[in-house]
CSV table of C-alpha atoms in Angstrom, one decimal:
chain,number,residue,atom,x,y,z
A,123,MET,CA,191.1,-45.0,63.8
A,124,ASP,CA,189.2,-41.8,64.2
A,125,PRO,CA,191.4,-39.0,65.8
A,126,GLN,CA,188.3,-37.2,66.9
A,127,VAL,CA,187.0,-40.1,68.9
A,128,ILE,CA,190.4,-40.5,70.5
A,129,GLN,CA,190.4,-36.8,71.4
A,130,SER,CA,187.0,-37.1,73.0
A,131,TYR,CA,188.0,-40.2,75.0
A,132,ILE,CA,191.2,-38.7,76.4
A,133,PRO,CA,189.6,-36.9,79.4
A,134,LEU,CA,187.8,-40.1,80.4
A,135,PHE,CA,191.0,-42.1,80.2
A,136,THR,CA,193.0,-39.5,82.1
A,137,GLN,CA,190.5,-39.6,84.9
A,138,ALA,CA,190.7,-43.4,85.0
A,139,PHE,CA,194.5,-43.2,84.7
A,140,ILE,CA,194.8,-40.9,87.8
A,141,LEU,CA,192.6,-43.3,89.8
A,142,THR,CA,194.5,-46.4,88.7
A,143,VAL,CA,197.9,-44.8,89.5
A,144,LYS,CA,196.6,-43.5,92.8
A,145,ILE,CA,195.3,-46.8,94.0
A,146,GLY,CA,198.3,-48.6,92.5
A,147,TRP,CA,200.9,-46.6,94.4
A,148,ILE,CA,198.9,-46.6,97.7
A,149,GLY,CA,198.8,-50.4,97.4
A,150,ILE,CA,202.5,-50.5,96.6
A,151,ALA,CA,203.3,-48.2,99.6
A,152,LEU,CA,201.2,-50.6,101.8
A,153,SER,CA,203.0,-53.6,100.3
A,154,PHE,CA,206.4,-52.0,101.3
A,155,ILE,CA,205.2,-51.5,104.9
A,156,ILE,CA,203.9,-55.1,105.1
A,157,GLY,CA,206.9,-56.5,103.4
A,158,ILE,CA,209.5,-54.8,105.6
A,159,LEU,CA,207.6,-55.7,108.7
A,160,CYS,CA,207.1,-59.3,107.8
A,161,ALA,CA,210.7,-59.7,106.5
A,162,PHE,CA,212.0,-58.5,109.8
A,163,ILE,CA,209.7,-60.8,111.7
A,164,LEU,CA,211.0,-63.7,109.7
A,165,PHE,CA,214.7,-62.6,109.9
A,166,PHE,CA,214.7,-62.2,113.7
A,167,LYS,CA,212.6,-65.4,114.1
A,168,VAL,CA,210.0,-63.7,116.3
A,169,PRO,CA,208.2,-66.7,117.9
A,170,ALA,CA,204.5,-67.2,116.9
A,171,ALA,CA,204.5,-64.1,114.6
A,172,SER,CA,206.9,-65.8,112.1
A,173,ALA,CA,204.6,-68.8,111.8
A,174,VAL,CA,201.7,-66.4,111.0
A,175,VAL,CA,203.8,-64.5,108.5
A,176,LYS,CA,204.9,-67.7,106.8
A,177,CYS,CA,201.2,-68.8,106.3
A,178,TYR,CA,200.3,-65.3,105.1
A,179,VAL,CA,203.1,-65.3,102.5
A,180,GLU,CA,202.4,-68.8,101.2
A,181,LEU,CA,198.7,-68.1,101.0
A,182,PHE,CA,198.9,-64.8,99.1
A,183,ARG,CA,201.8,-65.8,96.8
A,184,ASN,CA,199.9,-68.9,95.6
A,185,THR,CA,196.6,-67.3,94.8
A,186,PRO,CA,195.7,-64.8,92.0
A,187,LEU,CA,194.9,-61.2,92.9
A,188,LEU,CA,191.5,-61.5,91.1
A,189,VAL,CA,190.5,-64.3,93.5
A,190,GLN,CA,191.8,-62.3,96.5
A,191,LEU,CA,189.8,-59.2,95.4
A,192,PHE,CA,186.6,-61.2,94.9
A,193,PHE,CA,187.0,-62.7,98.4
A,194,ILE,CA,187.6,-59.3,100.0
A,195,TYR,CA,185.0,-57.4,98.0
A,196,TYR,CA,182.2,-59.9,97.6
A,197,GLY,CA,182.9,-62.5,100.3
A,198,LEU,CA,183.6,-60.4,103.4
A,199,PRO,CA,180.4,-58.4,103.3
A,200,SER,CA,178.6,-61.6,104.2
A,201,LEU,CA,180.3,-61.5,107.5
A,202,GLY,CA,179.3,-57.9,107.9
A,203,ILE,CA,182.7,-56.4,106.9
A,204,SER,CA,182.0,-54.2,103.9
A,205,ILE,CA,184.6,-51.8,102.4
A,206,SER,CA,184.5,-49.6,99.4
A,207,ALA,CA,186.0,-50.7,96.0
A,208,GLU,CA,188.8,-48.3,96.2
A,209,VAL,CA,189.9,-49.4,99.7
A,210,CYS,CA,189.5,-53.0,98.6
A,211,GLY,CA,191.7,-52.5,95.6
A,212,ALA,CA,194.5,-50.8,97.6
A,213,LEU,CA,194.2,-53.4,100.4
A,214,GLY,CA,194.2,-56.4,98.0
A,215,LEU,CA,197.2,-55.0,96.1
A,216,GLY,CA,198.9,-54.3,99.4
A,217,LEU,CA,198.4,-57.8,100.7
A,218,LEU,CA,199.4,-59.5,97.5
A,219,GLY,CA,202.5,-57.2,97.2
A,220,GLY,CA,203.3,-57.5,100.8
A,221,SER,CA,203.8,-61.3,100.4
A,222,TYR,CA,206.1,-60.7,97.4
A,223,MET,CA,208.1,-57.9,99.1
A,224,THR,CA,208.5,-60.1,102.2
A,225,GLU,CA,210.2,-62.8,100.1
A,226,SER,CA,212.5,-60.3,98.3
A,227,ILE,CA,213.6,-58.4,101.4
A,228,ARG,CA,214.0,-61.6,103.5
A,229,SER,CA,216.1,-63.3,100.8
A,230,GLY,CA,218.3,-60.1,100.7
A,231,LEU,CA,218.7,-60.2,104.5
A,232,GLU,CA,219.5,-63.9,104.5
A,233,ALA,CA,222.0,-63.7,101.7
A,234,ILE,CA,224.6,-62.0,104.0
A,235,PRO,CA,226.9,-64.9,105.1
A,236,ALA,CA,227.0,-65.6,108.9
A,237,ILE,CA,230.8,-65.0,109.0
A,238,GLN,CA,230.1,-61.3,108.5
A,239,SER,CA,227.9,-61.2,111.6
A,240,GLU,CA,230.5,-63.2,113.6
A,241,SER,CA,233.3,-60.9,112.4
A,242,ALA,CA,231.4,-57.8,113.3
A,243,LEU,CA,230.5,-59.1,116.7
A,244,SER,CA,234.1,-60.1,117.4
A,245,LEU,CA,235.2,-56.5,116.4
A,246,GLY,CA,233.1,-55.3,119.2
A,247,MET,CA,230.1,-54.0,117.3
A,248,SER,CA,226.8,-54.0,119.1
A,249,ASN,CA,223.8,-55.9,117.7
A,250,ARG,CA,222.3,-52.7,116.5
A,251,GLN,CA,225.5,-51.6,114.7
A,252,LEU,CA,225.8,-55.0,113.2
A,253,PHE,CA,222.3,-54.8,111.7
A,254,THR,CA,222.3,-51.1,110.6
A,255,SER,CA,225.9,-50.8,109.3
A,256,VAL,CA,226.7,-54.3,108.1
A,257,ILE,CA,223.7,-56.3,107.2
A,258,LEU,CA,221.1,-53.7,106.1
A,259,PRO,CA,223.2,-51.9,103.4
A,260,GLN,CA,224.2,-55.1,101.7
A,261,ALA,CA,220.8,-56.7,102.0
A,262,PHE,CA,219.2,-53.6,100.5
A,263,THR,CA,221.5,-53.9,97.4
A,264,ILE,CA,220.6,-57.5,97.0
A,265,SER,CA,216.9,-56.9,97.3
A,266,VAL,CA,216.7,-54.0,94.9
A,267,PRO,CA,216.2,-56.0,91.6
A,268,GLY,CA,213.5,-58.1,93.3
A,269,ILE,CA,211.7,-55.1,94.7
A,270,ILE,CA,211.7,-53.3,91.3
A,271,ALA,CA,210.3,-56.4,89.6
A,272,ASN,CA,207.6,-56.5,92.3
A,273,VAL,CA,206.7,-52.9,91.8
A,274,ILE,CA,206.3,-53.4,88.0
A,275,PHE,CA,204.3,-56.6,88.6
A,276,LEU,CA,202.0,-54.8,91.1
A,277,LEU,CA,201.4,-51.9,88.7
A,278,LYS,CA,200.4,-54.4,86.0
A,279,GLU,CA,198.1,-56.2,88.4
A,280,THR,CA,196.1,-53.0,88.9
A,281,SER,CA,194.4,-54.0,85.6
A,282,VAL,CA,192.2,-56.5,87.4
A,283,PHE,CA,190.6,-53.8,89.5
A,284,SER,CA,187.8,-53.5,86.9
A,285,ALA,CA,186.5,-56.8,88.2
A,286,ILE,CA,185.4,-55.1,91.4
A,287,SER,CA,183.8,-52.3,89.4
A,288,LEU,CA,186.5,-49.7,90.1
A,289,MET,CA,186.5,-47.1,87.3
A,290,ASP,CA,190.1,-47.9,86.2
A,291,LEU,CA,191.6,-47.9,82.7
A,292,MET,CA,190.4,-51.4,81.9
A,293,PHE,CA,186.9,-50.6,83.1
A,294,THR,CA,186.8,-47.4,81.0
A,295,ALA,CA,188.0,-49.2,77.9
A,296,LYS,CA,185.5,-52.0,78.3
A,297,ASP,CA,182.7,-49.6,79.0
A,298,LEU,CA,183.5,-47.4,76.0
A,299,ILE,CA,183.7,-50.5,73.7
A,300,GLY,CA,180.4,-51.7,75.0
A,301,LEU,CA,178.7,-48.3,74.6
A,302,TYR,CA,180.0,-47.1,71.2
A,303,TYR,CA,181.8,-50.0,69.6
A,304,ASN,CA,184.9,-47.9,69.0
A,305,THR,CA,187.1,-50.9,69.8
A,306,THR,CA,190.3,-49.9,68.0
A,307,GLU,CA,190.4,-46.4,69.5
A,308,SER,CA,189.6,-47.5,73.0
A,309,LEU,CA,192.3,-50.3,72.9
A,310,PHE,CA,194.8,-47.9,71.4
A,311,LEU,CA,194.3,-45.4,74.3
A,312,LEU,CA,194.4,-48.2,76.8
A,313,VAL,CA,197.8,-49.3,75.5
A,314,ILE,CA,199.1,-45.7,75.4
A,315,PHE,CA,198.0,-45.0,79.0
A,316,TYR,CA,199.6,-48.3,80.3
A,317,ILE,CA,202.8,-47.4,78.5
A,318,ILE,CA,202.7,-43.9,80.1
A,319,MET,CA,202.2,-45.6,83.4
A,320,LEU,CA,204.8,-48.3,83.2
A,321,LEU,CA,207.6,-47.4,80.8
A,322,PRO,CA,209.0,-44.6,83.1
A,323,VAL,CA,208.9,-47.1,86.0
A,324,SER,CA,210.6,-49.7,83.9
A,325,PHE,CA,213.4,-47.3,82.9
A,326,ALA,CA,213.8,-45.8,86.4
A,327,GLY,CA,214.0,-49.4,87.7
A,328,SER,CA,216.8,-50.3,85.4
A,329,TYR,CA,218.6,-47.1,86.3
A,330,ILE,CA,218.2,-47.6,90.1
A,331,GLU,CA,219.3,-51.2,89.7
A,332,LYS,CA,222.5,-50.1,88.0
A,333,LYS,CA,223.2,-47.3,90.6
A,334,THR,CA,222.8,-49.6,93.6
A,335,ARG,CA,224.8,-52.5,92.3
A,336,TYR,CA,227.9,-52.5,94.6
A,337,LYS,CA,230.3,-55.3,94.7
A,338,MET,CA,229.8,-57.5,97.6
A,339,PHE,CA,232.3,-57.6,100.4
A,340,GLY,CA,235.1,-60.0,99.6
A,341,ASP,CA,234.0,-60.3,95.9
B,203,MET,CA,178.8,-68.7,106.7
B,204,GLY,CA,177.7,-70.0,103.3
B,205,PHE,CA,179.8,-73.1,103.2
B,206,GLU,CA,176.8,-75.4,103.0
B,207,VAL,CA,176.1,-74.2,99.4
B,208,ILE,CA,179.3,-75.9,98.3
B,209,PHE,CA,178.1,-79.3,99.2
B,210,LYS,CA,174.6,-78.9,97.7
B,211,GLY,CA,174.0,-80.9,94.6
B,212,LYS,CA,176.8,-80.9,92.1
B,213,ASN,CA,178.3,-77.5,93.2
B,214,LEU,CA,181.7,-78.7,94.3
B,215,ILE,CA,182.1,-80.7,91.1
B,216,ARG,CA,181.1,-77.7,89.1
B,217,LEU,CA,183.7,-75.6,90.9
B,218,LEU,CA,186.4,-78.2,90.3
B,219,ALA,CA,185.4,-78.4,86.6
B,220,GLY,CA,185.7,-74.6,86.4
B,221,LEU,CA,189.2,-74.8,87.9
B,222,GLY,CA,189.9,-77.6,85.4
B,223,ALA,CA,189.0,-75.3,82.5
B,224,ALA,CA,191.5,-72.7,83.7
B,225,MET,CA,194.1,-75.3,84.3
B,226,ARG,CA,193.7,-76.8,80.9
B,227,ILE,CA,194.3,-73.4,79.2
B,228,SER,CA,197.3,-72.8,81.4
B,229,LEU,CA,198.8,-76.2,80.7
B,230,ILE,CA,198.5,-75.8,77.0
B,231,SER,CA,200.1,-72.3,77.2
B,232,VAL,CA,202.9,-73.7,79.4
B,233,VAL,CA,203.8,-76.4,76.9
B,234,ILE,CA,203.8,-73.9,74.0
B,235,SER,CA,205.8,-71.3,76.1
B,236,ILE,CA,208.4,-73.7,77.2
B,237,PHE,CA,209.0,-75.0,73.7
B,238,LEU,CA,209.1,-71.6,72.0
B,239,GLY,CA,210.9,-70.0,75.0
B,240,ILE,CA,213.8,-72.4,74.8
B,241,ILE,CA,214.3,-71.8,71.1
B,242,LEU,CA,214.0,-68.0,71.6
B,243,GLY,CA,216.3,-68.0,74.6
B,244,MET,CA,219.0,-69.9,72.7
B,245,LEU,CA,218.7,-67.5,69.8
B,246,MET,CA,219.0,-64.5,72.2
B,247,SER,CA,222.1,-65.9,73.8
B,248,MET,CA,223.9,-65.9,70.4
B,249,LYS,CA,224.2,-62.1,70.6
B,250,LYS,CA,223.2,-61.4,67.0
B,251,PRO,CA,222.3,-57.6,66.9
B,252,VAL,CA,219.0,-58.0,64.9
B,253,ILE,CA,217.7,-60.8,67.1
B,254,ASN,CA,218.8,-58.9,70.1
B,255,ALA,CA,216.9,-55.7,69.1
B,256,ILE,CA,213.7,-57.6,68.2
B,257,SER,CA,213.8,-59.7,71.4
B,258,ARG,CA,214.5,-56.6,73.6
B,259,VAL,CA,211.4,-54.9,72.2
B,260,TYR,CA,209.3,-58.1,72.6
B,261,LEU,CA,210.5,-58.6,76.2
B,262,GLU,CA,209.8,-55.0,77.1
B,263,ILE,CA,206.3,-55.1,75.7
B,264,VAL,CA,205.6,-58.2,77.8
B,265,ARG,CA,207.3,-56.7,80.8
B,266,ILE,CA,205.1,-53.5,80.8
B,267,MET,CA,201.8,-54.6,79.3
B,268,PRO,CA,199.3,-56.2,81.7
B,269,GLN,CA,198.2,-59.6,80.5
B,270,LEU,CA,194.6,-58.4,80.7
B,271,VAL,CA,195.3,-55.7,78.2
B,272,LEU,CA,196.9,-58.2,75.9
B,273,LEU,CA,193.9,-60.4,76.3
B,274,PHE,CA,191.6,-57.5,75.4
B,275,ILE,CA,193.6,-56.6,72.4
B,276,VAL,CA,193.6,-60.1,71.0
B,277,PHE,CA,190.0,-60.9,72.0
B,278,PHE,CA,188.3,-57.6,71.1
B,279,GLY,CA,190.8,-55.8,68.9
B,280,PHE,CA,191.9,-58.7,66.6
B,281,THR,CA,188.3,-59.7,66.0
B,282,LYS,CA,187.4,-56.1,65.1
B,283,MET,CA,190.4,-55.5,62.9
B,284,THR,CA,190.2,-58.7,60.9
B,285,GLY,CA,186.6,-59.4,61.1
B,286,SER,CA,187.3,-63.0,61.9
B,287,ASN,CA,185.9,-64.7,65.0
B,288,LEU,CA,188.5,-65.8,67.5
B,289,SER,CA,187.1,-67.9,70.4
B,290,ALA,CA,187.8,-66.7,73.9
B,291,GLU,CA,189.8,-69.9,74.6
B,292,THR,CA,192.0,-69.5,71.6
B,293,SER,CA,192.8,-65.9,72.4
B,294,ALA,CA,193.6,-66.8,76.0
B,295,ILE,CA,196.0,-69.5,74.8
B,296,ILE,CA,197.6,-67.0,72.3
B,297,VAL,CA,198.1,-64.3,74.9
B,298,PHE,CA,199.4,-66.6,77.7
B,299,SER,CA,201.8,-68.3,75.2
B,300,PHE,CA,202.9,-64.9,74.0
B,301,TRP,CA,203.6,-63.8,77.6
B,302,GLY,CA,205.0,-67.1,78.7
B,303,THR,CA,207.4,-67.4,75.8
B,304,ALA,CA,209.0,-64.1,76.7
B,305,GLU,CA,209.4,-65.1,80.4
B,306,MET,CA,210.8,-68.5,79.5
B,307,ALA,CA,213.2,-67.1,76.9
B,308,ASP,CA,214.5,-64.7,79.5
B,309,LEU,CA,215.0,-67.6,81.9
B,310,VAL,CA,216.8,-69.7,79.3
B,311,ARG,CA,219.0,-66.8,78.3
B,312,GLY,CA,219.9,-66.0,81.9
B,313,CYS,CA,220.9,-69.6,82.5
B,314,LEU,CA,222.9,-69.9,79.3
B,315,ILE,CA,225.0,-66.7,80.0
B,316,SER,CA,225.5,-67.7,83.6
B,317,ILE,CA,227.7,-70.6,82.5
B,318,PRO,CA,231.3,-69.1,82.6
B,319,VAL,CA,233.3,-69.1,79.4
B,320,ILE,CA,236.1,-70.9,81.2
B,321,GLN,CA,234.0,-74.1,81.2
B,322,TYR,CA,233.8,-74.1,77.4
B,323,GLU,CA,237.5,-73.4,77.2
B,324,SER,CA,238.4,-76.1,79.7
B,325,SER,CA,236.2,-78.6,77.8
B,326,LYS,CA,238.0,-77.8,74.7
B,327,ALA,CA,241.4,-78.1,76.4
B,328,LEU,CA,240.3,-81.5,77.6
B,329,GLY,CA,239.6,-82.6,74.1
B,330,LEU,CA,235.8,-82.7,74.2
B,331,SER,CA,234.1,-81.9,70.9
B,332,ARG,CA,231.5,-79.1,70.7
B,333,LEU,CA,228.7,-81.6,70.9
B,334,GLN,CA,230.3,-83.4,73.9
B,335,THR,CA,230.8,-80.1,75.6
B,336,TYR,CA,227.1,-79.4,75.4
B,337,ILE,CA,225.9,-82.9,76.3
B,338,TYR,CA,228.2,-83.5,79.3
B,339,VAL,CA,229.0,-80.1,80.6
B,340,ILE,CA,226.6,-77.3,79.7
B,341,ILE,CA,223.2,-78.9,79.3
B,342,PRO,CA,223.2,-80.8,82.7
B,343,GLN,CA,223.9,-77.5,84.5
B,344,ILE,CA,221.4,-75.5,82.6
B,345,VAL,CA,218.7,-78.1,83.1
B,346,ARG,CA,219.2,-78.1,86.9
B,347,ARG,CA,218.9,-74.3,87.0
B,348,LEU,CA,216.1,-74.1,84.5
B,349,ILE,CA,213.7,-76.8,85.9
B,350,PRO,CA,212.9,-75.0,89.2
B,351,LEU,CA,212.5,-71.7,87.5
B,352,SER,CA,210.1,-73.1,84.8
B,353,ILE,CA,208.1,-74.9,87.4
B,354,ASN,CA,207.7,-71.6,89.1
B,355,LEU,CA,206.5,-70.2,85.8
B,356,ILE,CA,203.8,-72.8,85.8
B,357,THR,CA,202.3,-71.5,89.0
B,358,ARG,CA,202.4,-68.0,87.7
B,359,MET,CA,200.6,-69.2,84.6
B,360,ILE,CA,197.9,-70.9,86.6
B,361,LYS,CA,197.4,-67.7,88.7
B,362,THR,CA,197.2,-65.6,85.6
B,363,THR,CA,194.7,-67.7,83.9
B,364,SER,CA,192.1,-66.5,86.5
B,365,LEU,CA,191.9,-63.5,84.2
B,366,ILE,CA,190.1,-65.5,81.5
B,367,MET,CA,186.8,-64.9,83.3
B,368,MET,CA,187.1,-61.2,82.1
B,369,ILE,CA,186.7,-62.3,78.5
B,370,GLY,CA,183.7,-64.5,79.3
B,371,ILE,CA,185.2,-68.0,79.7
B,372,VAL,CA,183.3,-70.0,82.3
B,373,GLU,CA,185.9,-70.9,84.9
B,374,VAL,CA,186.0,-71.3,88.6
B,375,LEU,CA,185.2,-67.7,89.5
B,376,LYS,CA,182.3,-67.5,87.0
B,377,VAL,CA,180.9,-70.8,88.3
B,378,GLY,CA,181.2,-69.4,91.8
B,379,GLN,CA,179.2,-66.3,90.8
B,380,GLN,CA,176.5,-68.6,89.2
B,381,ILE,CA,176.3,-70.7,92.4
B,382,ILE,CA,175.9,-67.6,94.5
B,383,GLU,CA,173.2,-66.2,92.2
B,384,ALA,CA,171.3,-69.5,92.2
B,385,ASN,CA,171.3,-69.7,96.0
B,386,ARG,CA,170.6,-66.0,96.7
B,387,LYS,CA,167.3,-66.8,98.5
B,388,SER,CA,168.2,-70.0,100.4
B,389,SER,CA,171.6,-68.9,101.6
B,390,PRO,CA,172.3,-65.2,101.3
B,391,ASN,CA,175.7,-65.5,102.8
B,392,ALA,CA,176.9,-67.9,100.1
B,393,ALA,CA,179.4,-65.3,98.8
B,394,PHE,CA,181.8,-65.8,101.7
B,395,GLY,CA,181.8,-69.6,101.6
B,396,VAL,CA,182.1,-69.8,97.8
B,397,PHE,CA,184.9,-67.3,97.4
B,398,ALA,CA,186.7,-68.7,100.4
B,399,VAL,CA,186.6,-72.2,98.8
B,400,ILE,CA,187.8,-70.8,95.5
B,401,PHE,CA,190.7,-69.0,97.3
B,402,LEU,CA,191.6,-72.4,98.9
B,403,LEU,CA,191.3,-74.3,95.6
B,404,TYR,CA,193.7,-72.0,93.9
B,405,PHE,CA,196.1,-72.2,96.8
B,406,LEU,CA,195.9,-76.0,96.8
B,407,ALA,CA,196.6,-76.0,93.0
B,408,CYS,CA,199.6,-73.7,93.2
B,409,TRP,CA,201.2,-74.4,96.6
B,410,PRO,CA,202.4,-78.0,95.9
B,411,ILE,CA,204.0,-76.8,92.7
B,412,SER,CA,205.8,-73.9,94.4
B,413,CYS,CA,207.0,-76.2,97.1
B,414,LEU,CA,208.4,-78.6,94.4
B,415,SER,CA,210.1,-75.7,92.7
B,416,LYS,CA,211.7,-74.6,96.0
B,417,TYR,CA,212.7,-78.1,96.9
B,418,LEU,CA,214.4,-78.7,93.6
B,419,GLU,CA,216.2,-75.4,93.7
B,420,LYS,CA,217.6,-76.2,97.1
B,421,LYS,CA,218.5,-79.7,96.1
B,422,TRP,CA,220.4,-78.8,93.0
B,423,GLU,CA,222.2,-75.7,94.4
B,424,ASN,CA,225.8,-76.2,93.8
């Protein structure tokens, strides 16, 4: 490994890193919005909408992100809908993540036993109080491990953005390997930058998981 | 819309063959992962400090490294470092087994430690030998918890194998691109149809397996 080569590659990788992280977190934010919305639709059994949500979740949970991105980026322009690679990346990640988040949040909401709702109602709580002070806090705790796993999964999935020619870390590494044959250096930097991107999230995730782990009521 | 391209000539068969190539790699990797994962999971649940430390590092590597990066390291890096030629297919199988083994081991370990100590103690008190305890008490419970989870791992493996096109294996996405290129003139809108069909093919490959996993999980819930 040549340290000089590594040094000269760092700015390029930093640029790619910023882009990857930016699109990754925009996608994750989007997936949270979609996930919360869809989970509530499923939990409250909104007619018609919950059927649509169910189809969406099954469709996106059972297909790879790469295929989804190809469909959005290369397929949709044939219908006259063309979007930039960056928007497509964030949108694809958001849609994929949304389906995973929906499942995590919904399973948290549904894990609260019915007896708690009945007790709360018989104590004279309103429906809103029941939801905000009984169900939501507990459901949140149950969902946290799943949500953290999803965030890490989604950040890892950003590596396929290079397929739609987004200048992300993978793309930069592949490009540099193709141009100068400095395979070892490029791969080394690729690994380092992915560690920088994911290790803090992994540690923060474990910490948050520990912090939010309350005992369940009646446990 | 571009769907007519699919039914032209042998295009549909070619697409299915492409999906088959991806499925074959995922199937081989799944078998290797399940086999190695069970062994590693059992080793991890023994709580030996050295094994624990090594497996923690291994699991963390798999947890934070994207599979595509691992694929690049093995396919480009390994070849460069050793000077030997590793075929794309072999490197894909190595990477997916490396990743799958970690996932499977974690599942096995989780299932093993979820069996409360009291069950071992009760079996002993009832006069069961160690072997009998495992055969009649522990293993049936673990298998019931493990099967739905490992079926779920299969769908994830199938989805992840779509990455192999990035190291140049001709699978369904690559075949799709070829079909689009070949019919650029006759049907310029082929991209929509072809990618929609591939989307659907992956869905049809994974959905029944996820349904089976969900069904078994519900059925065996105690």
